[in-house]
PDB file of C-alpha atoms and ligand atoms in Angstrom:
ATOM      1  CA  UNK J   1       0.047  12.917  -1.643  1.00 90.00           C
ATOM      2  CA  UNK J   2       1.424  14.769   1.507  1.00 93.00           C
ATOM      3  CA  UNK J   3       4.914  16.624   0.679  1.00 94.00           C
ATOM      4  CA  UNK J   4       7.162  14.328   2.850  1.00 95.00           C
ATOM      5  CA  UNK J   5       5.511  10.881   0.961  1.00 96.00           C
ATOM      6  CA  UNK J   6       8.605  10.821  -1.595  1.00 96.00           C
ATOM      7  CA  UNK J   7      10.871  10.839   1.466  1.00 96.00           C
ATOM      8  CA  UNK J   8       9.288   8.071   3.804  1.00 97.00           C
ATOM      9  CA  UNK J   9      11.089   5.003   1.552  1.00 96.00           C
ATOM     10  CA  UNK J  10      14.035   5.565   3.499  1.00 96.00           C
ATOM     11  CA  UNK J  11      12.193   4.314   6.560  1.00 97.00           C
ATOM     12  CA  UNK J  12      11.507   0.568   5.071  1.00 96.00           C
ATOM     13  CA  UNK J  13      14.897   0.518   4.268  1.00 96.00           C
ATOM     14  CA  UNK J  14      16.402   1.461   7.799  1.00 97.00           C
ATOM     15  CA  UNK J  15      13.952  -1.065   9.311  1.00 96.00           C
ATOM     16  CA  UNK J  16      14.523  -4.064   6.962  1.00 96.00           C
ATOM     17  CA  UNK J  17      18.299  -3.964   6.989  1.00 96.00           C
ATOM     18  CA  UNK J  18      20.111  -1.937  10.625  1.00 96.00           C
ATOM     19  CA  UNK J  19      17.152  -3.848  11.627  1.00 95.00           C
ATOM     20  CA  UNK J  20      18.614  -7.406  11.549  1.00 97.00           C
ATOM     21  CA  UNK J  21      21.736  -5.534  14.254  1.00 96.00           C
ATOM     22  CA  UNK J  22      18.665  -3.445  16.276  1.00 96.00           C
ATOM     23  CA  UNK J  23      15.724  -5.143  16.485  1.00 95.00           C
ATOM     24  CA  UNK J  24      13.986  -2.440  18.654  1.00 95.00           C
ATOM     25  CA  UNK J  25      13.668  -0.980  14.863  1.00 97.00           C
ATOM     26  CA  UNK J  26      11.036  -3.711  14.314  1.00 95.00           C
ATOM     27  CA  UNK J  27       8.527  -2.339  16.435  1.00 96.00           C
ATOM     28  CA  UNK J  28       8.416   0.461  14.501  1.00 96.00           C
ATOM     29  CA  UNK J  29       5.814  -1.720  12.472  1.00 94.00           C
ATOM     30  CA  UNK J  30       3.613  -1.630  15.131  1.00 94.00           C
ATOM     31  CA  UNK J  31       3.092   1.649  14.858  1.00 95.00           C
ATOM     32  CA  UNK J  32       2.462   1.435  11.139  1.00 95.00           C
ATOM     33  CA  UNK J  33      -0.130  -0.960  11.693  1.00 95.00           C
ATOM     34  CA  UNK J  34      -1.778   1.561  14.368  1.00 96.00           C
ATOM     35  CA  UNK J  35      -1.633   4.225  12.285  1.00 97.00           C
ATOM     36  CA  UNK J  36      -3.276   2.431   8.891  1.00 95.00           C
ATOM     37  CA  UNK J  37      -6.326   1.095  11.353  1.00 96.00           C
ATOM     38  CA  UNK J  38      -7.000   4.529  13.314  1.00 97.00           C
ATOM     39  CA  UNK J  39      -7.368   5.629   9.445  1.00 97.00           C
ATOM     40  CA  UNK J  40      -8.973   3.430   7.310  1.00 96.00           C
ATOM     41  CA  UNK J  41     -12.623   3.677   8.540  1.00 95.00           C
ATOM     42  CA  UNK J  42     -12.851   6.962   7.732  1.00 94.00           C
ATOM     43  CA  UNK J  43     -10.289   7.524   4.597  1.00 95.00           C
ATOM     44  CA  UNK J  44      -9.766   3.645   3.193  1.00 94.00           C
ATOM     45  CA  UNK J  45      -6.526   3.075   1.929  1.00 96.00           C
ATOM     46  CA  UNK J  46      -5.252   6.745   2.456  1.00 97.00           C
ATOM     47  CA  UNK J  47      -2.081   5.358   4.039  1.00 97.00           C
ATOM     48  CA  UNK J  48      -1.193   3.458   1.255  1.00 97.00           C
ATOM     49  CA  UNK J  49      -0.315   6.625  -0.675  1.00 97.00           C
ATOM     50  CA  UNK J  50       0.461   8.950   1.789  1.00 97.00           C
ATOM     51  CA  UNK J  51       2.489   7.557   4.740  1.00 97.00           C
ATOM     52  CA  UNK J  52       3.588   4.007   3.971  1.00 97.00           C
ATOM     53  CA  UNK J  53       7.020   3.548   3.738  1.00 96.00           C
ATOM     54  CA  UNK J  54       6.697   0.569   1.496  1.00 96.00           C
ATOM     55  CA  UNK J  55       4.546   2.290  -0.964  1.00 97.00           C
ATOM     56  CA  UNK J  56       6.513   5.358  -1.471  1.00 97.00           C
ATOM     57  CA  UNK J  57       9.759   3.661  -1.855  1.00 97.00           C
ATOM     58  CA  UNK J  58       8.119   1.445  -4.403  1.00 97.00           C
ATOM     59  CA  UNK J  59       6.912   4.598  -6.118  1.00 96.00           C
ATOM     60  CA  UNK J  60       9.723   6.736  -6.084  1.00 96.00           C
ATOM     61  CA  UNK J  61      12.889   4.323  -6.237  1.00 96.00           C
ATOM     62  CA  UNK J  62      11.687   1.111  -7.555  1.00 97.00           C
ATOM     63  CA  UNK J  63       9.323   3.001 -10.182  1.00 95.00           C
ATOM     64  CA  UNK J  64      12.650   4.780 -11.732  1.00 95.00           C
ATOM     65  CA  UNK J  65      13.167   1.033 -13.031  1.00 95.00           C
ATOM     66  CA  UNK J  66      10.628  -0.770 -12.980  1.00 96.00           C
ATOM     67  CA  UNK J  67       9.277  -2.858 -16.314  1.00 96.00           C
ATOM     68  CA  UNK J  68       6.276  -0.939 -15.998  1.00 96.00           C
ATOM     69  CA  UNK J  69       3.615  -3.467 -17.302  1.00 97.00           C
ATOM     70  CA  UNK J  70       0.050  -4.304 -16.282  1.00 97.00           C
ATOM     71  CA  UNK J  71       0.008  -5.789 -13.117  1.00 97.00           C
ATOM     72  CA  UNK J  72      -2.484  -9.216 -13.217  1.00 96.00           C
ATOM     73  CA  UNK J  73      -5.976  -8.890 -12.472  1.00 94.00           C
ATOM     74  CA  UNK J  74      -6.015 -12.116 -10.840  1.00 96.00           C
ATOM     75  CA  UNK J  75      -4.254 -10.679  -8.257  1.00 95.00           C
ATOM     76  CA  UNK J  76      -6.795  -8.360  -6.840  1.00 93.00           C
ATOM     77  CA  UNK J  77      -9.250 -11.060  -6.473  1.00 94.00           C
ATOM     78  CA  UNK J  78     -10.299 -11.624  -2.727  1.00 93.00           C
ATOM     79  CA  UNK J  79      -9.299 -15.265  -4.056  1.00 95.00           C
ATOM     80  CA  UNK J  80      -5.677 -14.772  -3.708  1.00 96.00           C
ATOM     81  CA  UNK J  81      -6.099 -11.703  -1.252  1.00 96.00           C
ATOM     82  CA  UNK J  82      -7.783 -13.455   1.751  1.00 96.00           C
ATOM     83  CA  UNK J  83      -5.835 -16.213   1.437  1.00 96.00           C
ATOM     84  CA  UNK J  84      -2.642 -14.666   1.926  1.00 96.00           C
ATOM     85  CA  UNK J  85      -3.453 -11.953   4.359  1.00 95.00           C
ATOM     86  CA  UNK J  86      -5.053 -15.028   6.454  1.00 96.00           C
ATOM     87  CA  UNK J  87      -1.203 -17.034   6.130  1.00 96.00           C
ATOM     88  CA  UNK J  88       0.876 -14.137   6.763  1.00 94.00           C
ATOM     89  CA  UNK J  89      -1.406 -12.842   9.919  1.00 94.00           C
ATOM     90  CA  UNK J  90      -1.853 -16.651  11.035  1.00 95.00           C
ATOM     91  CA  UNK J  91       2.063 -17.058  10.836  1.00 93.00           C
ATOM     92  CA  UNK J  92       3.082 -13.808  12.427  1.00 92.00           C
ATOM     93  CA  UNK J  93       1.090 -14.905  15.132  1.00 92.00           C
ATOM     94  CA  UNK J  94       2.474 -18.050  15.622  1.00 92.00           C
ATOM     95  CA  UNK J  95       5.669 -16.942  15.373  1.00 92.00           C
ATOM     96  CA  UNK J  96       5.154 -13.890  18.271  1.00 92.00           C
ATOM     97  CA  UNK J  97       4.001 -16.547  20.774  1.00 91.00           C
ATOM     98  CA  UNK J  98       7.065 -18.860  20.365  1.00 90.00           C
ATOM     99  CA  UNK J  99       8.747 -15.331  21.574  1.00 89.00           C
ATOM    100  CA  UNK J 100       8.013 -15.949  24.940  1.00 84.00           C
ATOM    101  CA  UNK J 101       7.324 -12.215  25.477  1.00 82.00           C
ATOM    102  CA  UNK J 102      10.995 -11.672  25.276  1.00 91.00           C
ATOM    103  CA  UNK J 103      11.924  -7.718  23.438  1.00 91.00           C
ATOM    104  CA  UNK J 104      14.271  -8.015  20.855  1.00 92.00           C
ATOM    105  CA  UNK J 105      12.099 -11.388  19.535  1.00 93.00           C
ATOM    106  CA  UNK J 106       9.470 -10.121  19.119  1.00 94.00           C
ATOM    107  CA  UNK J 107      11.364  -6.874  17.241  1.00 95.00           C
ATOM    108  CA  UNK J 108      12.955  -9.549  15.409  1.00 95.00           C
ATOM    109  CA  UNK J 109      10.161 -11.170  13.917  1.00 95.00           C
ATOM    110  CA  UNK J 110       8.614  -7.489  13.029  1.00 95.00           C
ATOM    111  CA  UNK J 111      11.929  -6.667  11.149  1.00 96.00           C
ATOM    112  CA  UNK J 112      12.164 -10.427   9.486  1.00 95.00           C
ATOM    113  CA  UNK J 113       8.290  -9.519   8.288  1.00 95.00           C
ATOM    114  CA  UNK J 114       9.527  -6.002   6.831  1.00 96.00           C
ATOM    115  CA  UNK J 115      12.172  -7.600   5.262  1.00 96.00           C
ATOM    116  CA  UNK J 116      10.825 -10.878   3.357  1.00 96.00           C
ATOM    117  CA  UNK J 117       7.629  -8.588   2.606  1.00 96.00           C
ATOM    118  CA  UNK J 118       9.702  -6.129   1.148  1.00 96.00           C
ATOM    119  CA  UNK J 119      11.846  -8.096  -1.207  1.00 97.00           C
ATOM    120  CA  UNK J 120       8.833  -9.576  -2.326  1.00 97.00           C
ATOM    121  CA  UNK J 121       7.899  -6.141  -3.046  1.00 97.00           C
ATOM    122  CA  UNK J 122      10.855  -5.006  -4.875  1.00 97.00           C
ATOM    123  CA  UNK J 123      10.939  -8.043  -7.382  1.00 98.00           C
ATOM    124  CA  UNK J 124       7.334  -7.688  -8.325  1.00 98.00           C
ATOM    125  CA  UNK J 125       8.045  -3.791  -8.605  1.00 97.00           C
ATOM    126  CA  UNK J 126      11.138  -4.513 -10.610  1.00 97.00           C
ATOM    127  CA  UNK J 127       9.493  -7.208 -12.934  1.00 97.00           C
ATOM    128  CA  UNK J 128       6.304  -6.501 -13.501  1.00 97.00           C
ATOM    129  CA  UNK J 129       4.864  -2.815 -11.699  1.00 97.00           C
ATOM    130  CA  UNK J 130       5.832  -0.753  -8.719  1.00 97.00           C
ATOM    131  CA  UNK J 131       2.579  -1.147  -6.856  1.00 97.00           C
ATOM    132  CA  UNK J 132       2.298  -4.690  -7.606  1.00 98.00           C
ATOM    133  CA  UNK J 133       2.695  -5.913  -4.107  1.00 97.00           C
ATOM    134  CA  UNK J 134       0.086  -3.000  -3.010  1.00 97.00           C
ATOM    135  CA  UNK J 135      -2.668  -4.891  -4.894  1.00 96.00           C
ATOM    136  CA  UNK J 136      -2.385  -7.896  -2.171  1.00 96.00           C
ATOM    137  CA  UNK J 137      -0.751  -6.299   0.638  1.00 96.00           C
ATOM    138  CA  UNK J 138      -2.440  -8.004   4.086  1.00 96.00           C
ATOM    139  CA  UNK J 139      -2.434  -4.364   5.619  1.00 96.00           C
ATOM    140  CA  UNK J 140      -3.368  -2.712   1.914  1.00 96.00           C
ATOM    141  CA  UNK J 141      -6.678  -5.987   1.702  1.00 96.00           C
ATOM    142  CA  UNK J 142      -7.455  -4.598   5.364  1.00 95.00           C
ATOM    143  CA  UNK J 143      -8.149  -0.860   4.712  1.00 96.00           C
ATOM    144  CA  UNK J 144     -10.059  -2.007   1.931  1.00 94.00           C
ATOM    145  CA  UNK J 145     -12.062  -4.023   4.306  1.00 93.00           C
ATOM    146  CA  UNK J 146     -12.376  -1.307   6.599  1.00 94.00           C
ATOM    147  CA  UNK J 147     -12.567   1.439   4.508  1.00 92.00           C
ATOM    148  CA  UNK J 148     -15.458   0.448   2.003  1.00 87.00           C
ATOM    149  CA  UNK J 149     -16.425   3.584   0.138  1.00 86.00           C
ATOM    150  CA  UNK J 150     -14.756   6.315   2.191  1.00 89.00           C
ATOM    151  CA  UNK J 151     -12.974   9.589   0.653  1.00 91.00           C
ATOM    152  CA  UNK J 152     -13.801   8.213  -2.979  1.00 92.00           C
ATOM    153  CA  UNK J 153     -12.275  10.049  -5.626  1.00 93.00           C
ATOM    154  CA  UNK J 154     -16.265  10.953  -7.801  1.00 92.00           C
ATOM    155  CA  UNK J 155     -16.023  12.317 -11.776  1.00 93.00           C
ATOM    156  CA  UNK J 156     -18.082  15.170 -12.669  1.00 93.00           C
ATOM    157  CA  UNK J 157     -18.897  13.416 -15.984  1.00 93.00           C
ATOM    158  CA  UNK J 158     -20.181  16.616 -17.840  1.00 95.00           C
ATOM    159  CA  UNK J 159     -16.500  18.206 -17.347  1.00 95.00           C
ATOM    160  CA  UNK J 160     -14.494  15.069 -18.747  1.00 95.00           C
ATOM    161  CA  UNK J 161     -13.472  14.753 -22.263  1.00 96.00           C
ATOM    162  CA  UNK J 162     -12.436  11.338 -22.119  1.00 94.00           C
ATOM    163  CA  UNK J 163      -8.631  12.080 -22.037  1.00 96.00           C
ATOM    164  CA  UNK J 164      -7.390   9.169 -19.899  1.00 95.00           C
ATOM    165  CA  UNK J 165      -5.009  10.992 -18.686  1.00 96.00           C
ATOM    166  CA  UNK J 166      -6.197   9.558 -15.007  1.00 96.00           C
ATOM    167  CA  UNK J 167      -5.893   6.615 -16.153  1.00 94.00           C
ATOM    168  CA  UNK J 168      -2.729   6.758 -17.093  1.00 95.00           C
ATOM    169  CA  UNK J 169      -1.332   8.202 -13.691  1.00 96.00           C
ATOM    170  CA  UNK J 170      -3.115   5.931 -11.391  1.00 96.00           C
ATOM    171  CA  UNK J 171      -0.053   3.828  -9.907  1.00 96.00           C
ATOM    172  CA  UNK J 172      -2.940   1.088  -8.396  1.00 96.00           C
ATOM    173  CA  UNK J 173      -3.844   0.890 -12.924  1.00 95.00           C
ATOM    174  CA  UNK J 174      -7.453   1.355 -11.773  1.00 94.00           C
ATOM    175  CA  UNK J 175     -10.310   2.491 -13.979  1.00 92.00           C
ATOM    176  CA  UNK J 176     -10.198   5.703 -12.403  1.00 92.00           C
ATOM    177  CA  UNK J 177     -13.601   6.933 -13.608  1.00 90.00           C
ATOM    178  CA  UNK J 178     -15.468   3.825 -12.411  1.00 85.00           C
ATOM    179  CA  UNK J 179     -16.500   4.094  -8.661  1.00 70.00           C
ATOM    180  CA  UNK J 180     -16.846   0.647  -8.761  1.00 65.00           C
ATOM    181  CA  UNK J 181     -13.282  -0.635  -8.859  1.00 67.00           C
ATOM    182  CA  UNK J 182     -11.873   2.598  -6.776  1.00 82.00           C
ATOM    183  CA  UNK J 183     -11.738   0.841  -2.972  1.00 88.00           C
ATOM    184  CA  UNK J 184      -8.001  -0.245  -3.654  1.00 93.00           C
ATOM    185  CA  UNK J 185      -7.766   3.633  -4.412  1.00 95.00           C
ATOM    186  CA  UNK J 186      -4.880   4.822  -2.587  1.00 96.00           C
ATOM    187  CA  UNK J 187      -5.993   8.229  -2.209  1.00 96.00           C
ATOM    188  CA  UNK J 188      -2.424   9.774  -3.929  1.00 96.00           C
ATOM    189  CA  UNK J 189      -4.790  12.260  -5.677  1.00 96.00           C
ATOM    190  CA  UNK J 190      -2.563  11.973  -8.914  1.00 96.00           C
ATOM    191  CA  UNK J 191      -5.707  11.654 -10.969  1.00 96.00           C
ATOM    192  CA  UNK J 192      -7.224  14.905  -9.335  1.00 96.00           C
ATOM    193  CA  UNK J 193      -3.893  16.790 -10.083  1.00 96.00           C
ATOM    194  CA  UNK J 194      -3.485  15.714 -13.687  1.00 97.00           C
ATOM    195  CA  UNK J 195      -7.099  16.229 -14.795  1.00 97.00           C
ATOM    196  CA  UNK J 196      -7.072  19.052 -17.344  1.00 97.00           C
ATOM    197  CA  UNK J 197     -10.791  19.876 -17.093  1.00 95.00           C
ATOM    198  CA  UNK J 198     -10.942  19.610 -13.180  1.00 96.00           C
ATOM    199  CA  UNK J 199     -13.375  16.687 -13.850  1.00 96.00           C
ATOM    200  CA  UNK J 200     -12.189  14.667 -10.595  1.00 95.00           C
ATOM    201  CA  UNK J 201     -12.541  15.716  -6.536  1.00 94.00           C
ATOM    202  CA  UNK J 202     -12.454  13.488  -3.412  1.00 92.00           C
ATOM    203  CA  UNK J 203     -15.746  13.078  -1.703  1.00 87.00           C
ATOM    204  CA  UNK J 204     -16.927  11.259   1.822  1.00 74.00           C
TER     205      UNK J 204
HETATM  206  S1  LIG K 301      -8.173  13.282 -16.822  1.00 89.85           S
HETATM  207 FE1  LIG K 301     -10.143  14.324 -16.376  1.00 89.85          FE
HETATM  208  S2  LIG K 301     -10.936  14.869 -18.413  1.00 89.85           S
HETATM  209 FE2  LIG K 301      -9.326  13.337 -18.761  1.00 89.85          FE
HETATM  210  S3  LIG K 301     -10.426  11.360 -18.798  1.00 89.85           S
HETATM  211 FE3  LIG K 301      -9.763  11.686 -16.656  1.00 89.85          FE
HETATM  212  S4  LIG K 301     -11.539  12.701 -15.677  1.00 89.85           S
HETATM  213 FE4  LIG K 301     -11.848  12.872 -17.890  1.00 89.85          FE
HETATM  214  S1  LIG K 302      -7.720   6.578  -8.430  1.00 89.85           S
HETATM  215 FE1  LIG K 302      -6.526   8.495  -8.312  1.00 89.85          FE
HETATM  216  S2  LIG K 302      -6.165   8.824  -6.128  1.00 89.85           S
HETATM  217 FE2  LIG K 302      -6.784   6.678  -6.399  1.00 89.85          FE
HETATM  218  S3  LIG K 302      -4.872   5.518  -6.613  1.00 89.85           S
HETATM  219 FE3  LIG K 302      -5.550   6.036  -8.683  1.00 89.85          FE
HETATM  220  S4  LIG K 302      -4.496   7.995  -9.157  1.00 89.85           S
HETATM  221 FE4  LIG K 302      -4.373   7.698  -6.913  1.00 89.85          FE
END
């Protein structure tokens, strides 16, 4: 996690709400979206716990009260993943040629995006986990895509003691130790940090 991550909530909030009076604001997304596709091929979902706004103001301000439980597997099957990030994608589109090119539309239908996305976000942060949402985020299913195995957090398995104290950190609930489920691994390195035997490193 980069030092300014706790900070970038802020952003989301600015966007989804003096949005709706300055829609310019909305194409602030855009650059999101540039930023998370310049980075996923070579770090996977890296931007999900570094630099999205979304995911650090679900970490840091809906986490202070959220319920906290497991989030369902169900919904990090590609089942309910492809599905949605095919709607949402298929709709935005639609909805940005009706625009007729015209500015403050097409910032409109950014900030409208930011806004229903993040509410979504909130209640499943409030009522079940923080990072809820990031399990079937379109842009989060993406990176995956994209990313495949890059920057993989890899166990030395002779140092572990079987603690679970990674386990217990990991905001995404993965199985921290199990390279298999780790490409929804949002590269916050809060397993590396918290590992008392050093038993965890990021590898290409
Ligand atoms: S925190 Fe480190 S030592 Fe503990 S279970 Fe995880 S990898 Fe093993
Ligand atoms: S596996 Fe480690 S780096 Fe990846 S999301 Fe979980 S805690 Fe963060």
């Amino acid at each position: 996690m980069l030092k300014i991550t706790p900070y970038l909530g802020i952003l989301v909030v600015i966007v989804s709400i003096a949005g709706l009076w300055y829609p310019v604001l909305g194409y602030f997304m855009i650059l999101v979206f540039a930023t998370l596709l310049a980075i996923s091929p070579f770090r996977g979902r890296w931007f999900c716990g570094n630099l999205c706004p979304r995911g650090s103001f679900s970490d840091f301000w809906v986490g202070k009260i959220s319920q906290n439980k497991k989030i369902p597997p169900v919904l990090r099957s590609f089942w309910v993943r492809v599905p949605i990030f095919l709607f949402m994608m298929g709709f935005m589109g639609y909805r940005l040629l009706q625009t007729q090119g015209l500015f403050n539309q097409i910032g409109m239908i950014f900030v409208i995006m930011c806004l229903t996305t993040t509410t979504i976000a909130i209640l499943l942060g409030l009522s079940i986990n923080p990072r809820t949402w990031c399990t079937f985020c379109p842009m989060g299913t993406l990176q995956h895509i994209l990313g495949k195995d890059r920057y993989q957090v890899k166990l030395d398995a002779e140092k572990c003691i079987n603690c679970k104290k990674c386990d217990k950190v990991c905001p995404m609930q993965l199985d921290v130790r199990n390279s298999l489920s780790k490409r929804d691994c949002i590269k916050c390195g809060r397993c590396v940090e918290v590992c008392p035997k050093a038993a965890l490193a990021f590898e290409n």
